[in-house]
PDB file of C-alpha atoms in Angstrom:
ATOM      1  CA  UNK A 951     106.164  78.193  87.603  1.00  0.00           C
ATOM      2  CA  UNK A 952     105.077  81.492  86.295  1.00  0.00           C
ATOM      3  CA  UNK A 953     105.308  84.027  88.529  1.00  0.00           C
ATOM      4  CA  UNK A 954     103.266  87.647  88.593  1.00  0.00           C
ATOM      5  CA  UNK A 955     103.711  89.894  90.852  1.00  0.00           C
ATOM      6  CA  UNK A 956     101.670  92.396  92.397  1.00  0.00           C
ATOM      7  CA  UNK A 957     103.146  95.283  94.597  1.00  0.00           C
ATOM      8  CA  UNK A 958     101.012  97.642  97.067  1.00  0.00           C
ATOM      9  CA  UNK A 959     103.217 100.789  97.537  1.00  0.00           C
ATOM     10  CA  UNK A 960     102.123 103.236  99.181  1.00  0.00           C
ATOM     11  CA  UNK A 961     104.819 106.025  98.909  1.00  0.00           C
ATOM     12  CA  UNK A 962     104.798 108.790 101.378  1.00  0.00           C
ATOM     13  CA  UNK A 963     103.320 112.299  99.668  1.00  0.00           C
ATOM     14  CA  UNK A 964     104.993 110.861  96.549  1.00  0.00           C
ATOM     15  CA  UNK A 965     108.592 111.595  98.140  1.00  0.00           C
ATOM     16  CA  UNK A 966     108.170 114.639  98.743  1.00  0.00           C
ATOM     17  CA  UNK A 967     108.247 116.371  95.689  1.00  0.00           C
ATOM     18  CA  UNK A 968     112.261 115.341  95.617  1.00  0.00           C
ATOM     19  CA  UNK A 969     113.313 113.624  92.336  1.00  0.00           C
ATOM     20  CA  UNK A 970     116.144 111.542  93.762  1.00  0.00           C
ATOM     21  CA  UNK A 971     113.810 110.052  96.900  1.00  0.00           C
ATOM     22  CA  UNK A 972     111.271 109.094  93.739  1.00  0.00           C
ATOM     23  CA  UNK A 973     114.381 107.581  92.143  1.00  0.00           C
ATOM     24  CA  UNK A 974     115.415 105.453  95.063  1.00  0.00           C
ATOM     25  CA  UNK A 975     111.441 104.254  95.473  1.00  0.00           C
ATOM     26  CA  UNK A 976     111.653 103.563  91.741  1.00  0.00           C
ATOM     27  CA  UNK A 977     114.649 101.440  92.089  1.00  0.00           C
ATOM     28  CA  UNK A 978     113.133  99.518  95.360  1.00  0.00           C
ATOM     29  CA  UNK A 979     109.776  98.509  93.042  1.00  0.00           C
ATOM     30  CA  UNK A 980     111.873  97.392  90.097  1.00  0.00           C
ATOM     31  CA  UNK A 981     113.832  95.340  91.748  1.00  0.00           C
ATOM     32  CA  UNK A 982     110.822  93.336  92.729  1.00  0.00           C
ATOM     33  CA  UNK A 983     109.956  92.773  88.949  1.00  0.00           C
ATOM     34  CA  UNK A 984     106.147  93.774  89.433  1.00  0.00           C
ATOM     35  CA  UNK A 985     103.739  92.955  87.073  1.00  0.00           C
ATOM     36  CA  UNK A 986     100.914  95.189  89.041  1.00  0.00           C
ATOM     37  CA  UNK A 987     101.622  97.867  90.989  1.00  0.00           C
ATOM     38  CA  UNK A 988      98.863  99.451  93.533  1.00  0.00           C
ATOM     39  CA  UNK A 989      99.829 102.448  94.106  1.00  0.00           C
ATOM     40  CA  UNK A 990      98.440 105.329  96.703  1.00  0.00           C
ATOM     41  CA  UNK A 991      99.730 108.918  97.547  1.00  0.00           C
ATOM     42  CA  UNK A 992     100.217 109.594  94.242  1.00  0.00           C
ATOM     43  CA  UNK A 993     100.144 113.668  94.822  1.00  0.00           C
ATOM     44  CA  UNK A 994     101.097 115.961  91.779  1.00  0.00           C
ATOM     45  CA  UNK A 995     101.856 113.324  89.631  1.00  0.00           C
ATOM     46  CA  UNK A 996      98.783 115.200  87.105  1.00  0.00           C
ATOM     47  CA  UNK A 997     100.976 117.666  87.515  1.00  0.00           C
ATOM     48  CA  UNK A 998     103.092 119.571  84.112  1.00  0.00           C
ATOM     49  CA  UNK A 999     101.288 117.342  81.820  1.00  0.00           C
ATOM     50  CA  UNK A1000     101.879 114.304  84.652  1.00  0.00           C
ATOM     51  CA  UNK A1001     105.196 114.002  83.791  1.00  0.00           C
ATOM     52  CA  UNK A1002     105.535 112.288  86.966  1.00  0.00           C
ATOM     53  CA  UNK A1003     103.050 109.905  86.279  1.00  0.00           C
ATOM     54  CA  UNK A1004     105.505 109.050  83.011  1.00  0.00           C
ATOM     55  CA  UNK A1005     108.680 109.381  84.781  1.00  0.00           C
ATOM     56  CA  UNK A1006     107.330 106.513  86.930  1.00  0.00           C
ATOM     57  CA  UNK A1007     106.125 104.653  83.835  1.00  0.00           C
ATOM     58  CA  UNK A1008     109.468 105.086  82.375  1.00  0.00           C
ATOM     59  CA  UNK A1009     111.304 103.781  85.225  1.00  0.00           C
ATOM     60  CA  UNK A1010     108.860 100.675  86.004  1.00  0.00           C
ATOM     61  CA  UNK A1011     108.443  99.999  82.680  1.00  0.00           C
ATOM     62  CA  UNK A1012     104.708  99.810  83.069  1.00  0.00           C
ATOM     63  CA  UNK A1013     101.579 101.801  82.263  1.00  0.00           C
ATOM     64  CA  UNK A1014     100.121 103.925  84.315  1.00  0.00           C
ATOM     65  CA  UNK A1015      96.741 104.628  85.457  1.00  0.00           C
ATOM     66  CA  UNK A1016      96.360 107.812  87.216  1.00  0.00           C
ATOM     67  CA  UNK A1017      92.863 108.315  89.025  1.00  0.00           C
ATOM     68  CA  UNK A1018      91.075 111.433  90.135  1.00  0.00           C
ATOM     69  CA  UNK A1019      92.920 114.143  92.008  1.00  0.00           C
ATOM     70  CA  UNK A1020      96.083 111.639  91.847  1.00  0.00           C
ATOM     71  CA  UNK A1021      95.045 109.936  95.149  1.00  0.00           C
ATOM     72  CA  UNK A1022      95.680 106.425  93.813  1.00  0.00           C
ATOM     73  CA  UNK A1023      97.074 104.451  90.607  1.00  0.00           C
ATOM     74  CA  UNK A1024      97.619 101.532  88.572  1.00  0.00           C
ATOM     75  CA  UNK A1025     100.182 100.594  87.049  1.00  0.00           C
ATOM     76  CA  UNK A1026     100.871  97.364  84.915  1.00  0.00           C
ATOM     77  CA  UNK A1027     103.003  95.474  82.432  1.00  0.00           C
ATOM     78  CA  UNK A1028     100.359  95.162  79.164  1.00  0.00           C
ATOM     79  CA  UNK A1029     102.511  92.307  78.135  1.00  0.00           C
ATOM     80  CA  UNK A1030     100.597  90.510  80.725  1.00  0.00           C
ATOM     81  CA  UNK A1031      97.531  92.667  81.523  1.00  0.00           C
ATOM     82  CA  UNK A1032      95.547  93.969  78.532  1.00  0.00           C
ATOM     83  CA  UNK A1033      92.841  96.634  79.710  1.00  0.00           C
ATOM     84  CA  UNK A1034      89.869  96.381  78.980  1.00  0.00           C
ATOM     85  CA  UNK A1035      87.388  98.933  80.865  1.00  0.00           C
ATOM     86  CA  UNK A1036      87.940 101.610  82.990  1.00  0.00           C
ATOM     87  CA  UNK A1037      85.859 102.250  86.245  1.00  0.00           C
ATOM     88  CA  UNK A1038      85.823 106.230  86.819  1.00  0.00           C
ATOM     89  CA  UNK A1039      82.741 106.136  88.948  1.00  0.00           C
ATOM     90  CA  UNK A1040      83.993 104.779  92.581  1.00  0.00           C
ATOM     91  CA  UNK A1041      80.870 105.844  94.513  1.00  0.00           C
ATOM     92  CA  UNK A1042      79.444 108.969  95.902  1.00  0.00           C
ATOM     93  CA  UNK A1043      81.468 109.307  99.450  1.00  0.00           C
ATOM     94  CA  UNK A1044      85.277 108.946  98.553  1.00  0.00           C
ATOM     95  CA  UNK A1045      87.730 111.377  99.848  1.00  0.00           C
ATOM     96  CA  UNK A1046      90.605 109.897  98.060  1.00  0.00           C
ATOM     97  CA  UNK A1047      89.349 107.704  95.019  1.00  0.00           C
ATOM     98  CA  UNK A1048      90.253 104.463  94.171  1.00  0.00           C
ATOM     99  CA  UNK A1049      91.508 103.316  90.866  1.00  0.00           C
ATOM    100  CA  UNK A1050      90.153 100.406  89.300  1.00  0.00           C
ATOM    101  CA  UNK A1051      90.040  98.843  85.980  1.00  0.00           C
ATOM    102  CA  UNK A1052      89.216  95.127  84.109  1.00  0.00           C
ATOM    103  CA  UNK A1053      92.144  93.456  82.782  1.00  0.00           C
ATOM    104  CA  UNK A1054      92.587  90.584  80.632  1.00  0.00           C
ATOM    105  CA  UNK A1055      95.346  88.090  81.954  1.00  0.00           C
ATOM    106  CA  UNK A1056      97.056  87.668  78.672  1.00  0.00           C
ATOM    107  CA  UNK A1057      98.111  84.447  79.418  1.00  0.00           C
ATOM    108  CA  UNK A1058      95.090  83.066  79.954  1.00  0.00           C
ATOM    109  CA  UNK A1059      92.566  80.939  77.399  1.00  0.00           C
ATOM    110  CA  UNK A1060      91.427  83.831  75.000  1.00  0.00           C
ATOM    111  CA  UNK A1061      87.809  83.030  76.079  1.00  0.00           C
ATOM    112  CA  UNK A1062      89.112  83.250  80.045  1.00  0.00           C
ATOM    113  CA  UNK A1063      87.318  85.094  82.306  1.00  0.00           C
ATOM    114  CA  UNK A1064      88.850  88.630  82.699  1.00  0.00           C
ATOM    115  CA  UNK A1065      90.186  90.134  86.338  1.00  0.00           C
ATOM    116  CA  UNK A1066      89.444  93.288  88.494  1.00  0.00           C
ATOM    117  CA  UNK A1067      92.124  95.303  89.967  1.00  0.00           C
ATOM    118  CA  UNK A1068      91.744  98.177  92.637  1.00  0.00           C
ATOM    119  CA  UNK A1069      94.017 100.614  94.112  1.00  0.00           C
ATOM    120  CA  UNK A1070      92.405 102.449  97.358  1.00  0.00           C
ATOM    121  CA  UNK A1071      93.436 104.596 100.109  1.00  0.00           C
ATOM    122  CA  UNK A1072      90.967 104.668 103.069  1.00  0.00           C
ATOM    123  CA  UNK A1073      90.416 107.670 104.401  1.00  0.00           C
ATOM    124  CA  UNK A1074      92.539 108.444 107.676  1.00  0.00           C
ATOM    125  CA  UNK A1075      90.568 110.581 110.159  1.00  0.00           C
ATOM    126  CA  UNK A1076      86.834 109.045 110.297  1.00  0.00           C
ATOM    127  CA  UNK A1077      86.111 105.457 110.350  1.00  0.00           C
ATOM    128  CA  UNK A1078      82.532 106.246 109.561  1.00  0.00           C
ATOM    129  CA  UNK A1079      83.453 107.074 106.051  1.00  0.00           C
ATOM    130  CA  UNK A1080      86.028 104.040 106.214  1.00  0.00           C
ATOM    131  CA  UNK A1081      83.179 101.833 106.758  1.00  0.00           C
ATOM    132  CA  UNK A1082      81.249 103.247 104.207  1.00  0.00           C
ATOM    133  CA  UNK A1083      83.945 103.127 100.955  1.00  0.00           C
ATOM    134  CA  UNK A1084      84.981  99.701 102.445  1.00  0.00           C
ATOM    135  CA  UNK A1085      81.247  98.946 101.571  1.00  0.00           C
ATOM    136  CA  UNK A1086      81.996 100.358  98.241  1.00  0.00           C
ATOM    137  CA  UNK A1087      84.657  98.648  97.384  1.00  0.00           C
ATOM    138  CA  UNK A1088      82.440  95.302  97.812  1.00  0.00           C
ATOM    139  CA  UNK A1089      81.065  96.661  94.892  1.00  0.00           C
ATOM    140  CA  UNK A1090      83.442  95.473  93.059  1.00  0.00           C
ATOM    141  CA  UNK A1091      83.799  91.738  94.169  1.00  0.00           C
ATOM    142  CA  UNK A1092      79.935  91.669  92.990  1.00  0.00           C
ATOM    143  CA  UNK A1093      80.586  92.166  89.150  1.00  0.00           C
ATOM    144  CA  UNK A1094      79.712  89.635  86.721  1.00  0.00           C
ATOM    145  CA  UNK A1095      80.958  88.567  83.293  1.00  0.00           C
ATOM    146  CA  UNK A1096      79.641  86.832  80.332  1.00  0.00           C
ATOM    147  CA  UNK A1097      81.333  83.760  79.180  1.00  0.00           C
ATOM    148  CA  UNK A1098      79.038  82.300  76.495  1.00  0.00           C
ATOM    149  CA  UNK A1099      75.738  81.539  77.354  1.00  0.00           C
ATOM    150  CA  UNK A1100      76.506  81.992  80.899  1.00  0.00           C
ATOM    151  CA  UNK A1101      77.102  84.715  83.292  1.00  0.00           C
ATOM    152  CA  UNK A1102      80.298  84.346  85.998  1.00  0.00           C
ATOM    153  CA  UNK A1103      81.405  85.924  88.306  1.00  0.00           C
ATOM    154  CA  UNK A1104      84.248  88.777  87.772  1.00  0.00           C
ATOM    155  CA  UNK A1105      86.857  88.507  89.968  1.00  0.00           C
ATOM    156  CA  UNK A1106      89.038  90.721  91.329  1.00  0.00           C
ATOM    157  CA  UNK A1107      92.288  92.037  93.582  1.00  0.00           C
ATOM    158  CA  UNK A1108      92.325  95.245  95.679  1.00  0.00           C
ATOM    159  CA  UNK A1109      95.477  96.878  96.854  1.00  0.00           C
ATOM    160  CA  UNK A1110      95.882  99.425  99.440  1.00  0.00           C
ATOM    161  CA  UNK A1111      96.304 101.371 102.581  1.00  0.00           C
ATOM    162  CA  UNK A1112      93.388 100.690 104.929  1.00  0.00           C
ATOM    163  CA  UNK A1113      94.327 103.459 107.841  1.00  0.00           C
ATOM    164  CA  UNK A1114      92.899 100.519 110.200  1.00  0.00           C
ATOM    165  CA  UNK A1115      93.628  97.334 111.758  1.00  0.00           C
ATOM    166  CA  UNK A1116      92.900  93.332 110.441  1.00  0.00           C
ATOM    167  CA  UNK A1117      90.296  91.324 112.628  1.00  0.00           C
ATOM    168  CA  UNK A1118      92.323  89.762 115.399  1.00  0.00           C
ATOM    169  CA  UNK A1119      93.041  85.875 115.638  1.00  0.00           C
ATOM    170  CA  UNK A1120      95.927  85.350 112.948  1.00  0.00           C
ATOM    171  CA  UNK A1121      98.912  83.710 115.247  1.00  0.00           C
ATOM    172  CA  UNK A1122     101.910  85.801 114.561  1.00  0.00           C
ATOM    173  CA  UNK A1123      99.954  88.896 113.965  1.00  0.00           C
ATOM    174  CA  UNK A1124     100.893  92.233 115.605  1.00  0.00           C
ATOM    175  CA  UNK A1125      98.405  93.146 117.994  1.00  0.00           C
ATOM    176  CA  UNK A1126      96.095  95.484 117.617  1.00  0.00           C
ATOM    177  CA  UNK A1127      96.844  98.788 120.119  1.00  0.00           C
ATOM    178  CA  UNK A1128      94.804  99.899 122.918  1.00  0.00           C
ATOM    179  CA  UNK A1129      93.753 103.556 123.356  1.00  0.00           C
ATOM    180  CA  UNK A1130      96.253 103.486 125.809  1.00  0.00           C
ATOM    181  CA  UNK A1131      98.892 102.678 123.292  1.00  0.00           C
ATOM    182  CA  UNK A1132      98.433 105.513 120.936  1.00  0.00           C
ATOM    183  CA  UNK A1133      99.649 109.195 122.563  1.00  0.00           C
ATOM    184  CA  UNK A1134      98.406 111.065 120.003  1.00  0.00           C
ATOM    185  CA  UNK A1135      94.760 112.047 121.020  1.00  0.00           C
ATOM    186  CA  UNK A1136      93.179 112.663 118.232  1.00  0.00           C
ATOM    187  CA  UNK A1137      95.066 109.570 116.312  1.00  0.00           C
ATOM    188  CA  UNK A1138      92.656 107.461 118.902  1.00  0.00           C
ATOM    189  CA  UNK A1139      89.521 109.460 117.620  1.00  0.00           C
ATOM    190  CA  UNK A1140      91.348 108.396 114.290  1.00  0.00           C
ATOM    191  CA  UNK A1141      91.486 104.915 114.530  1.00  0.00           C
ATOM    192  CA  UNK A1142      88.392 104.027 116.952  1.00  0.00           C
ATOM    193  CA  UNK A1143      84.904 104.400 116.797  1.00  0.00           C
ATOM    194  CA  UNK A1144      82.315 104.128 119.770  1.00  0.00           C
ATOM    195  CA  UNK A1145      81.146 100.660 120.284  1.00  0.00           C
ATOM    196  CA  UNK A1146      77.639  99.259 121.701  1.00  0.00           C
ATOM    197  CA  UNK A1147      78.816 100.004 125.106  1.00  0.00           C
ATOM    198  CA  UNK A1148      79.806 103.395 124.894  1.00  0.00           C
ATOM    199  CA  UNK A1149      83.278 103.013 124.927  1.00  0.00           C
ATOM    200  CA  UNK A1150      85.555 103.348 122.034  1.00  0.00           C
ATOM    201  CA  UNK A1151      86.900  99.981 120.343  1.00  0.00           C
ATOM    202  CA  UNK A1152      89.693  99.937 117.508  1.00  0.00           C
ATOM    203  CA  UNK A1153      88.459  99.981 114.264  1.00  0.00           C
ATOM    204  CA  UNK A1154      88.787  96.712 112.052  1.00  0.00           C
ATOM    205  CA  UNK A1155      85.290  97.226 110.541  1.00  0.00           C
ATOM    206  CA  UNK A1156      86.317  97.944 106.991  1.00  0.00           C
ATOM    207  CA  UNK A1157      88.309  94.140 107.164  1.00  0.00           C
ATOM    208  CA  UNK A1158      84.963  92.542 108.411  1.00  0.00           C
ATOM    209  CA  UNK A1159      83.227  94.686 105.667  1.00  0.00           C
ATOM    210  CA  UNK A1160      85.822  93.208 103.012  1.00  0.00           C
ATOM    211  CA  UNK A1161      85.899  89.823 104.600  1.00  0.00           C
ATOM    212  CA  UNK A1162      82.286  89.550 104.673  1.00  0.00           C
ATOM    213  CA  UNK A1163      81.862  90.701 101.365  1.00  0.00           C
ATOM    214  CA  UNK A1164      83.864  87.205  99.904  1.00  0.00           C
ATOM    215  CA  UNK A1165      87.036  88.833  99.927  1.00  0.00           C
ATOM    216  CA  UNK A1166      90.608  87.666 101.706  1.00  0.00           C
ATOM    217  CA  UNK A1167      93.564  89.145 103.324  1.00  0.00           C
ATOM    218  CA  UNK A1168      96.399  87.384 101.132  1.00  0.00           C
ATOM    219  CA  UNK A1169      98.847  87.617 104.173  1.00  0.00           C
ATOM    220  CA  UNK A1170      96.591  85.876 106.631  1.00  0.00           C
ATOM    221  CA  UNK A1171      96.045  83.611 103.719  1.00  0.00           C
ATOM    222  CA  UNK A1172      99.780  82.778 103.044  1.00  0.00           C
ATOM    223  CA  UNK A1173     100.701  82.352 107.140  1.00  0.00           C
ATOM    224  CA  UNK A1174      97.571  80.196 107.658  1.00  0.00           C
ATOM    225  CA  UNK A1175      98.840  77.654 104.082  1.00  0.00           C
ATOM    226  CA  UNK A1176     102.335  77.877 104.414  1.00  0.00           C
ATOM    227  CA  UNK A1177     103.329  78.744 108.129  1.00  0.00           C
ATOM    228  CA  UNK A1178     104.521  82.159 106.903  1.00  0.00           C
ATOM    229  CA  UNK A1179     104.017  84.222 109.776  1.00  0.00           C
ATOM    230  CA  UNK A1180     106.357  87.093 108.111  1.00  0.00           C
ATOM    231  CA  UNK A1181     103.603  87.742 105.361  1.00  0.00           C
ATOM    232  CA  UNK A1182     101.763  89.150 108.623  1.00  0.00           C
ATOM    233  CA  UNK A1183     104.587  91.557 109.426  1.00  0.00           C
ATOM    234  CA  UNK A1184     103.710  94.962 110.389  1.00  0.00           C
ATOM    235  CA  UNK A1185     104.089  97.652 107.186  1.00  0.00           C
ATOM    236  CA  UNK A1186     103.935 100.874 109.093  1.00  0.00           C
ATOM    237  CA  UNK A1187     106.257 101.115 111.532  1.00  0.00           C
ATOM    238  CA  UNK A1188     105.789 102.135 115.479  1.00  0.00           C
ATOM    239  CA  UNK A1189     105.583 105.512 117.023  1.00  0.00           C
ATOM    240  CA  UNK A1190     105.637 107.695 120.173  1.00  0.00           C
ATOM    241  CA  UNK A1191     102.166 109.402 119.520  1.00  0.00           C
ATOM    242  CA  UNK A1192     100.558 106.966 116.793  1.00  0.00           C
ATOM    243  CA  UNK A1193     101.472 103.836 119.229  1.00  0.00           C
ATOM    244  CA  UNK A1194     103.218 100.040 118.110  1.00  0.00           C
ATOM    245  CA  UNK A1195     103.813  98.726 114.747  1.00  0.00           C
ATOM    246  CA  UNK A1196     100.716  97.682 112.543  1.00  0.00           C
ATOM    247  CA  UNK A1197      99.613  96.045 109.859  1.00  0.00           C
ATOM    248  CA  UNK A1198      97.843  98.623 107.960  1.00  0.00           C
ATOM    249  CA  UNK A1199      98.157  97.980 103.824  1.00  0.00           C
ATOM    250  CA  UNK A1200      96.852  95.101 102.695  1.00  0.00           C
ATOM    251  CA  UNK A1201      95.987  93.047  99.430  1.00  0.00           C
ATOM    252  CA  UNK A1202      92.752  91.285  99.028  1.00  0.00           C
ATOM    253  CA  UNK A1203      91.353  88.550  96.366  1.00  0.00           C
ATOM    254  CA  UNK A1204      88.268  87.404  95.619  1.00  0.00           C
ATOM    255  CA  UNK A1205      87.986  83.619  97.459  1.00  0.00           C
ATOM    256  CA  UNK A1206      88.108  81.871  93.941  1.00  0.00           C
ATOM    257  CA  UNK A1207      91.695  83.480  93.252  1.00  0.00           C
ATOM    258  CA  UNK A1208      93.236  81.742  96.534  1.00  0.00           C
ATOM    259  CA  UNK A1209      94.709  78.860  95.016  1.00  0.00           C
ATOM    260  CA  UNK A1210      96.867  81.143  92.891  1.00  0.00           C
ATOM    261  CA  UNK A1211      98.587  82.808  95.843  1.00  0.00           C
ATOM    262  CA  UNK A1212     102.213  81.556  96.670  1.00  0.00           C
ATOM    263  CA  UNK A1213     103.812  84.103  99.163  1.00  0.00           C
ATOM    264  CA  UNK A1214     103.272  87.361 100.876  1.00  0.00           C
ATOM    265  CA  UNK A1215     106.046  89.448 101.505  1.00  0.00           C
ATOM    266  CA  UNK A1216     106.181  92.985 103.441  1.00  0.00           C
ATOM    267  CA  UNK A1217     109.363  94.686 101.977  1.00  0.00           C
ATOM    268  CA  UNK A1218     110.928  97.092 104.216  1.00  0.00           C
ATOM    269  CA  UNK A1219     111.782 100.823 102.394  1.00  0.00           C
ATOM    270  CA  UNK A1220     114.688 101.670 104.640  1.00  0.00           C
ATOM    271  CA  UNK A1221     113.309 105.223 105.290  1.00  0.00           C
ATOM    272  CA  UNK A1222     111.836 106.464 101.996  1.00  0.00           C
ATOM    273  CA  UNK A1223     108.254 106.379 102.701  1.00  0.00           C
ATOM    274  CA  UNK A1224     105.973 105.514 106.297  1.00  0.00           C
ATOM    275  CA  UNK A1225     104.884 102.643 104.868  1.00  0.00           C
ATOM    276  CA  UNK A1226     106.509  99.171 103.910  1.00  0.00           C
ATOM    277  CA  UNK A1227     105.851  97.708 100.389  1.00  0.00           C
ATOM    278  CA  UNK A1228     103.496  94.603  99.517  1.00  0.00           C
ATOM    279  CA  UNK A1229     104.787  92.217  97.567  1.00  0.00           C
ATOM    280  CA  UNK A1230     102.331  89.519  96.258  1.00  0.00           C
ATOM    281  CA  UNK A1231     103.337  86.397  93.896  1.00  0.00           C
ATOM    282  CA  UNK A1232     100.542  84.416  92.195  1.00  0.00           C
ATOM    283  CA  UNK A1233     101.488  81.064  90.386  1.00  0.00           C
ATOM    284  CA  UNK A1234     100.409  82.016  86.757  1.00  0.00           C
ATOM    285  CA  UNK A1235      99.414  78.825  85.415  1.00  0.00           C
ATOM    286  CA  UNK A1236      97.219  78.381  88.154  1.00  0.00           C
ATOM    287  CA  UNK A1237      95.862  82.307  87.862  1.00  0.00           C
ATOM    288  CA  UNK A1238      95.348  81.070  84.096  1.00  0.00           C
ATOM    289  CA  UNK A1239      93.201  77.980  85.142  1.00  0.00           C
ATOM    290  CA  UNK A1240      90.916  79.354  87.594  1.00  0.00           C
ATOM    291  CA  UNK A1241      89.649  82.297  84.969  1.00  0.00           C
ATOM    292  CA  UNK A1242      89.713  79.931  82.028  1.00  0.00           C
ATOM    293  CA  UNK A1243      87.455  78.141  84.832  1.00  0.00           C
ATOM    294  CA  UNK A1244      85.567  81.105  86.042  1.00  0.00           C
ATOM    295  CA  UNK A1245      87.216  80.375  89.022  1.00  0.00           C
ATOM    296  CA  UNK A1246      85.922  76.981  89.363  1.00  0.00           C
ATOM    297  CA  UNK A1247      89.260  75.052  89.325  1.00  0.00           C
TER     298      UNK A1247
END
């Protein structure tokens, strides 16, 4: 089997601005051989001609796509993903922008239906405006492509941190918090919104919104085909004041790409960021078939 794999990283206010703590994250991602990498917190890497941006490059061995004020990137191996377009506008509401871009699987049948990926960050203090650029990002699962005489479907993968919680049900799943939960006061304003009956309920609206939109979680994907229940392990960690451990970055497909998903993996960063890493294998003969199929395989 051919393997590619994507890796959501979301890497703590880029390590700080300390070269050896980028080093060490550097390491940690090459070792998992990524093919994509989602990556958010990206600060100052526009910086002195982004020569962070390259360092990273250099150490991955991938390219990098840097988007707007360094919020979020791309990066991948153009052995296997040839770009094709660039999407600079994201939307009118974004606080920190996602980066997104068509790719060409190079693997794939030369006339194969090409692939979307997205890097996001949802924003962290309002989930009003989480709502809103989930809705945007359903933009992108709604993108067509012609093949021939006919028009497909484009599909696509998004990577990234969602600052809120899945849709409860998944068995093995960490549980959602209570209010109660989470001593930080203002982290509660954070993560809830008010409800219907005037009381404040936890906020897993931009999963619904993504969900809704023909889009799945790849964890909840993996546990539910292959009795994984450690692709639904938490990736941020618990805390006094922000409450238990959570599953708060995720990676999403469109529906068509499911049957390429093997495993979902959260790989613990043993202190160098708040967050865990994603790691995401797709079977590449099978990624290969479905766009040669427009996803109809």
């Amino acid at each position: 089997m051919q393997e590619v794999n994507m890796v959501c990283c979301n890497f703590e206010n880029n390590g700080f601005g300390d070269p050896q703590r980028r080093a060490k994250m550097y390491e940690l991602l090459s070792s998992l051989q990524p093919h994509v990498v989602f990556r958010q917190e990206m600060w100052d890497a526009a910086d002195d001609g982004s020569s962070i941006a390259y360092e990273m490059e250099q150490a991955l061995g991938l390219r990098c796509w840097l988007g707007t004020g360094s919020c979020t990137a791309l990066l991948a191996d153009p052995k296997v993903f040839q770009p094709l377009k660039e999407w600079p506008y994201a939307g009118p509401m974004w606080v920190q922008p996602p980066t997104a871009l068509t790719f060409r699987y190079v693997p794939a049948a030369p006339t194969a239906v090409p692939l979307l990926l997205v890097s996001y960050h949802l924003n962290y203090a309002s989930p009003q405006l989480r709502a809103i650029e989930a809705e945007w990002l359903t933009t992108w699962n709604d993108q067509k492509w012609r093949a021939g005489d006919a028009v497909v479907p484009l599909p696509a993968v998004f990577g990234g941190d969602n600052n809120s919680y899945p849709i409860p049900g998944a068995e093995g799943e960490p549980r959602i918090p209570v209010l109660a939960d989470i001593a930080d006061r203002p982290h509660r304003v954070h993560r809830s919104y008010i409800g219907d009956e005037g009381t404040r309920v936890m906020d897993t609206r931009p999963d619904d919104i993504l969900r809704g939109a023909g889009l799945e979680d790849v964890a909840r994907h993996t546990a539910a085909t292959t009795g994984a229940r450690s692709a639904l392990g938490p990736t941020v960690g618990a805390s006094l004041t922000h409450g238990p451990a959570v599953r708060i970055d995720r990676v999403y497909v469109s529906r068509p790409l499911l049957p390429a998903v093997v495993s979902t993996e959260v790989v613990e960063t043993a202190g160098l960021s708040d967050h865990h890493v994603l790691l995401v294998k797709l079977d590449g003969e099978v990624l290969s078939e479905l766009l040669s199929t427009g996803g109809r395989a």
